[in-house]
Amino acid sequence: MAFEITQILLSAQSPDARIRTEAETTLKQFQEQNLPGFLVSLSFELSNNEKPIETRRLAGIILKNSLDAKDGARKNLLIQQWMGIEIAIKSQIKGLLLRTLASSAPEAWHTSAQVIAKVASVEIPQKQWPELISTLLNNMNQPDQPASLKQATLETLGFVCEEISHQDLEQEEVNTVLTAVVQGMNLAEHSPNVRLAATKALYNALDFAQTNFENEMERNYIMKVVCETAMSKEVEIRQAAFECLVSIASTYYELLGPYMPTLFELTSNVVRADDEAVALQAVEFWSSICDEELELQDFESSDAGESGSPHSCFIEKALPALVPMLLETLLKQQEDQDQDDTIWNLSMAGGTCLGLVARTVGDAVLPLVMPFVEENIKKPDWHCREAATYAFGSVLEGPSVEKLSPLVSAGLDFFLNLMKDENSHVRDSTAWTLGRIFELLDVISSENLQKVVMVLLESVRDAPHIAEKVCGAIYYLAQEFEDAGNNSLLSSYLTEIISSLLATADRTDSFNSKLRTSAYETINEVVRSSNLAESSQIIAQLLPAIMNKLQQTLDLQIVSSDEREKQSDVQASLCGVLQVIIQKLGSADETKPAIVQYADQIMMLFLSVFACHSSTVHEEAMLAVGALAYATGPGFLKYMTEFSKYLQMGLQNFEEYQVCSITVGVVGDVCRALDDKIMPFCDVIMELLLKDLHSNVLHRSVKPAIFSCFGDIALAIGEQFEKYVHHALPVMQQAAEACAQIETTDEEMMEYGYQLKRSIFEAYSGILQGFKDTKSELMVPYAPHLLQFIELVCNDRQRDESVTKAAVAVMGDLADALGSNIKLLFKDRVFYIDFLGECLQSDDEQLKETATWTQGMIGRIMVS
Amino acid sequence: MAPSDHRRPYKRPAISDQQRRRDHSLLRQAQNRLDAQQRARCLASSILSLENPETDSVPDLDSTTGQEQSEVPPKEFDVRQASKLRGVEARRWFARQLMLPEWMIDVPDRLSRDWYVFARPAGKRCFVVSSNGATVSRLRNGSILHRFPSALPSGSRSRDASGTSQSYSIMDCIFHEPDQTYYVIDILCWRGYSLYDCSAEFRFFWLNSKLAESGACGPPSQYHRYRFSLIPVYNCDHNGLSAAYMGAVPYVKDGLLFYNKEAKYQTGNTPLALVWKDENCSQYVIDTDNQGNIPIQQQEHKISIDCLSKERDKMRSIYLPNSDILSLYIWNANRMKWVVLELQDDGKLNTSDDPPVAFGCLDSDFVHKSGLHSGNLLRFSIGDNGLSFMEERLDKADLCYIGKSNRARAFADSYSKIVFQHMVRHSPLKMDDFLSSITSSDDQENQLNDIEMTG
């Protein structure tokens, strides 16, 4: 039943778009009308040594895409389709795939290996391809087959191991697979190609080898082979072996102890003398160890007494030798490495690792690094000065403030002067280091601020890559003044800083948009951190300037898609600045008028931004509209007719769930601004929100926001929410029940569960308070379910405090709104007494207050 | 399937302002949502039942205050909006917000078990509202006493730098001039939590635990202009009563306040809060002094009496709800006492109680001729026949019209005040009466307990 498809596959790769599209359509039709025939035809094409390489490769790719997709829902569909195919046909396809491994064309067997792994991931767990492993192992002992078969087989084994769990196979099979892979690495028996394939296969099989790693003898053997392979004479094999070691460092950290002396020697030899590709992996080995130890430290400090695996302090023990090794790498910079984002070299990896080491061991790193800094920072060779600066900047996070402060205070002036160094690499690292200083330490005083500002504003005119880092430094400098209160030292420099940043954003000498984005984002932080009373005038002047720039983007003639993308980027930055200004000036009654007087024009601009992107709702503009609604309050009503279509578009944007999520938040802002004046728009909003909740495509993270939004709507429209009760409440009840099923072992799911619970409570709170005094009897039928849900949440001892707060508040709302109607309900469910007791003992004042209020509300109905 | 690229972030200025903007938005939205819900939690219970709730036009805050039709605020109204009211509106609004104790004209049952007692500071009774970074105190008539920063929640700019929190607190206070201190006698709202519906016991507990924590009891400073102070509240037993009556306090006493422990905060007159005074614990027991001299403020109205003296007989109205008269007390005409009553449409003269008690009736000719209107507060002296009571209820009042009341007055006298003032002059309630009441009820309880014990 195979069909001749070579011609179609060739056409599908034609440079002529018309031919290509036609061929693609034909293939698609074939796939839809006769999937088994389609897959068999592709398999024949792939396995047939007579066929052109490009059609074989494309056949393999289409096969793979017929079994696997990034999107979870589509992947499930594909798997279902595969499983529905007749067994005989599937056997035929699998046979062809295995046969392709013996092909002499690497493209063919390489693709086939991937397809086999995908089929295995479906069939091995279901025990539907029992002969796969034995067939593959058999390939390793075939003398009469081409040499590449072993290579192909090893690669296939690696891919298969990566796709399945070792529990899907008998332990005996697992052992034989690993034995085959490790033997493939054996120097004496195999060609370099086979050994490389085996080493890469081992990399993919490391998770799969869990049981074997737990056995000391097997582990010793694997480690011995990997270490020997790491000293192979072929660079590529050494690199692959070090990649294995990096992976082992993070997967089997707790088992590494006995091997560390060997591993240290191995890595330091490589870092000092080997090819850079290998040396990078050796440095990465230590970075991975740091990652593990940092995670253990985080875990220990947050969960005292309940440590899972032991901290072996490998970094601390290796420190005296490790740090000098890393410092050496810093001197191996490349010219112009700062201007090319694609470069990743040894000095960069070494400095990054040094930063991780500092975070891991803290103070202990300083005595090892500081002499290097002092020795090199004044040397005539720029490599030395740059390395010294970079080393200093790298160790600023981790050590204690007590140890760092004197060093930084003593060195600040020197670094400020270094911003005038003749070498751009030195200036670049110095700007970065200054940013780190301002971010991590508190060193600014009335004495040095003027000089700091002067130097930064001078340097922000330096080359784009340096200016970008200077923006970062200004960003963190501003942040230091966030809670400065009155007489903020920064206030007198505000005008100069903002105008310099605006000029920076306008620069045209940058190849990409990063500098412009950084400049605007730095303006945001400067505005946010400023003292409102002292800076409101300056910010009020900035507002029309930014509006003007946004208007200019609308007037541009857009031709190419690049220009369209750039326009969208600039608009995003400017909408961001507007959002920050609106939020800042809108936060106090005295400054609000500065926004309100421009509200019509600002809203016009946002609507125009929406209008010039037809396919999607501009995310930053949407965020800014939310801030504007808050600032204008009831005055926002006049924009609603025009704006509501973008609101609806945003709520229907399932693909870009961030946009949808932000739009849901803006609905809440609008509700609070308009109160019941939002009523005319509610039907369509509620309909879309309910659709969103029922969608399988929409990212789940949006759903809690939607429940909270129900509460916002209900609170705004009060008794008029009545008509939505029959739609909203059943979904809330369903979601409440789903909360009980949420996996408690997965941290991410648990966090999601908290959000969901909190938002359901917020929805109930809004509805109960909205109905209070007029329609509260509507909620009586839902009270038992709600109270049961609260009890369920209370019984979870692990619950997040924000959930506790929402739970105790909604309980008060229930008592407040329904009063003596539900006296019996509370009588029957005494859990609330303990729960209130727990809340009243809390250290959180807000929680205690809410609990006391709730106690009063329940007390009131119990005595009535 | 290929080994992942081990590139790590390098010298990247770690700005992720977009995420920050999102987070800030979410934070603002969450805070606003919390504020809105907190407000809802408080609002409905603190909404006032104003007259003519069917009018729901928003009052034009800038317009002059004389026009009656624009003075009715919408039903859904909270204290922050109310603070924008001016003139008559504001007076009316705030006049109805305070809980006004009745004057104690007899001793309640179970005094020692159900009641608290404390010494009332002499001074200006006011509302203190802290919100949005400022604190405002308003007198009973709605006029602003002080606008100042305080350590109360949201009471000054320094505490809520963001200024986004709309939560507010409301307290019932007496401003005591000599030591420039606000003595807090009750709490209505704390950080947006309504306490209107809570028992006095609970409110006092809350007040005691929260006020000190807020720092409002601390000495004045830049961000806290006036000191706030708690008042010792006692159970109304023998010791508590003696402590309130005789104990030393840092303020000038003006009588004793009695609060029923179960009573909610009820705006307007309530029999569940009582005030009592005698010479020992107040300088101001009787509106006129023993020589019959009228305090200075009242002098101007004496003129109006003279002007009207010829008409006086005509103005006399006798109210006789019950023909079977048993005169318990006779008003002593020599010791003149003003009574302020509110004129109704039908000429009735009502007290400020809810429901009001009618003390008499003016005939419509007189009302018309004198240019009086319904709602006017009128001042009367008690005539020779004084007040007559039947089975402890007012039976007959002999009133003589004097003139319109001082404009600063927001409402008529309460029934209990008139009677208390009357009693003070004739048969005052004494401290001994409280003590004996406590002793006798204690005895009764002991007896009951004894019976239970033996049974």
GROMACS .gro file of N, CA, C and O in nm, chain B residues 8 25 147 208 218 237 283 312 415:
model
   36
  872ARG      N    1   2.570   3.095   2.962
  872ARG     CA    2   2.501   3.156   3.075
  872ARG      C    3   2.496   3.308   3.055
  872ARG      O    4   2.572   3.361   2.976
  889SER      N    5   0.165   4.636   3.807
  889SER     CA    6   0.023   4.643   3.773
  889SER      C    7  -0.057   4.544   3.856
  889SER      O    8  -0.162   4.577   3.909
 1011ARG      N    9  -0.740   6.931   6.091
 1011ARG     CA   10  -0.694   6.845   5.983
 1011ARG      C   11  -0.546   6.827   6.007
 1011ARG      O   12  -0.472   6.925   6.014
 1072ASN      N   13  -0.855   4.869   7.235
 1072ASN     CA   14  -0.741   4.855   7.326
 1072ASN      C   15  -0.622   4.789   7.258
 1072ASN      O   16  -0.508   4.825   7.283
 1082GLY      N   17   0.145   5.767   7.109
 1082GLY     CA   18   0.275   5.825   7.133
 1082GLY      C   19   0.269   5.977   7.137
 1082GLY      O   20   0.168   6.037   7.100
 1101ASP      N   21  -1.914   4.709   8.824
 1101ASP     CA   22  -1.937   4.657   8.958
 1101ASP      C   23  -1.894   4.761   9.062
 1101ASP      O   24  -1.861   4.874   9.026
 1147GLN      N   25  -1.842   6.958   8.607
 1147GLN     CA   26  -1.867   7.099   8.635
 1147GLN      C   27  -1.998   7.143   8.574
 1147GLN      O   28  -2.045   7.251   8.602
 1176ARG      N   29  -4.663   8.603   7.548
 1176ARG     CA   30  -4.626   8.481   7.614
 1176ARG      C   31  -4.744   8.389   7.643
 1176ARG      O   32  -4.736   8.268   7.623
 1279TYR      N   33  -3.537   6.333   7.501
 1279TYR     CA   34  -3.631   6.314   7.612
 1279TYR      C   35  -3.555   6.295   7.744
 1279TYR      O   36  -3.581   6.360   7.844
   0.00000   0.00000   0.00000
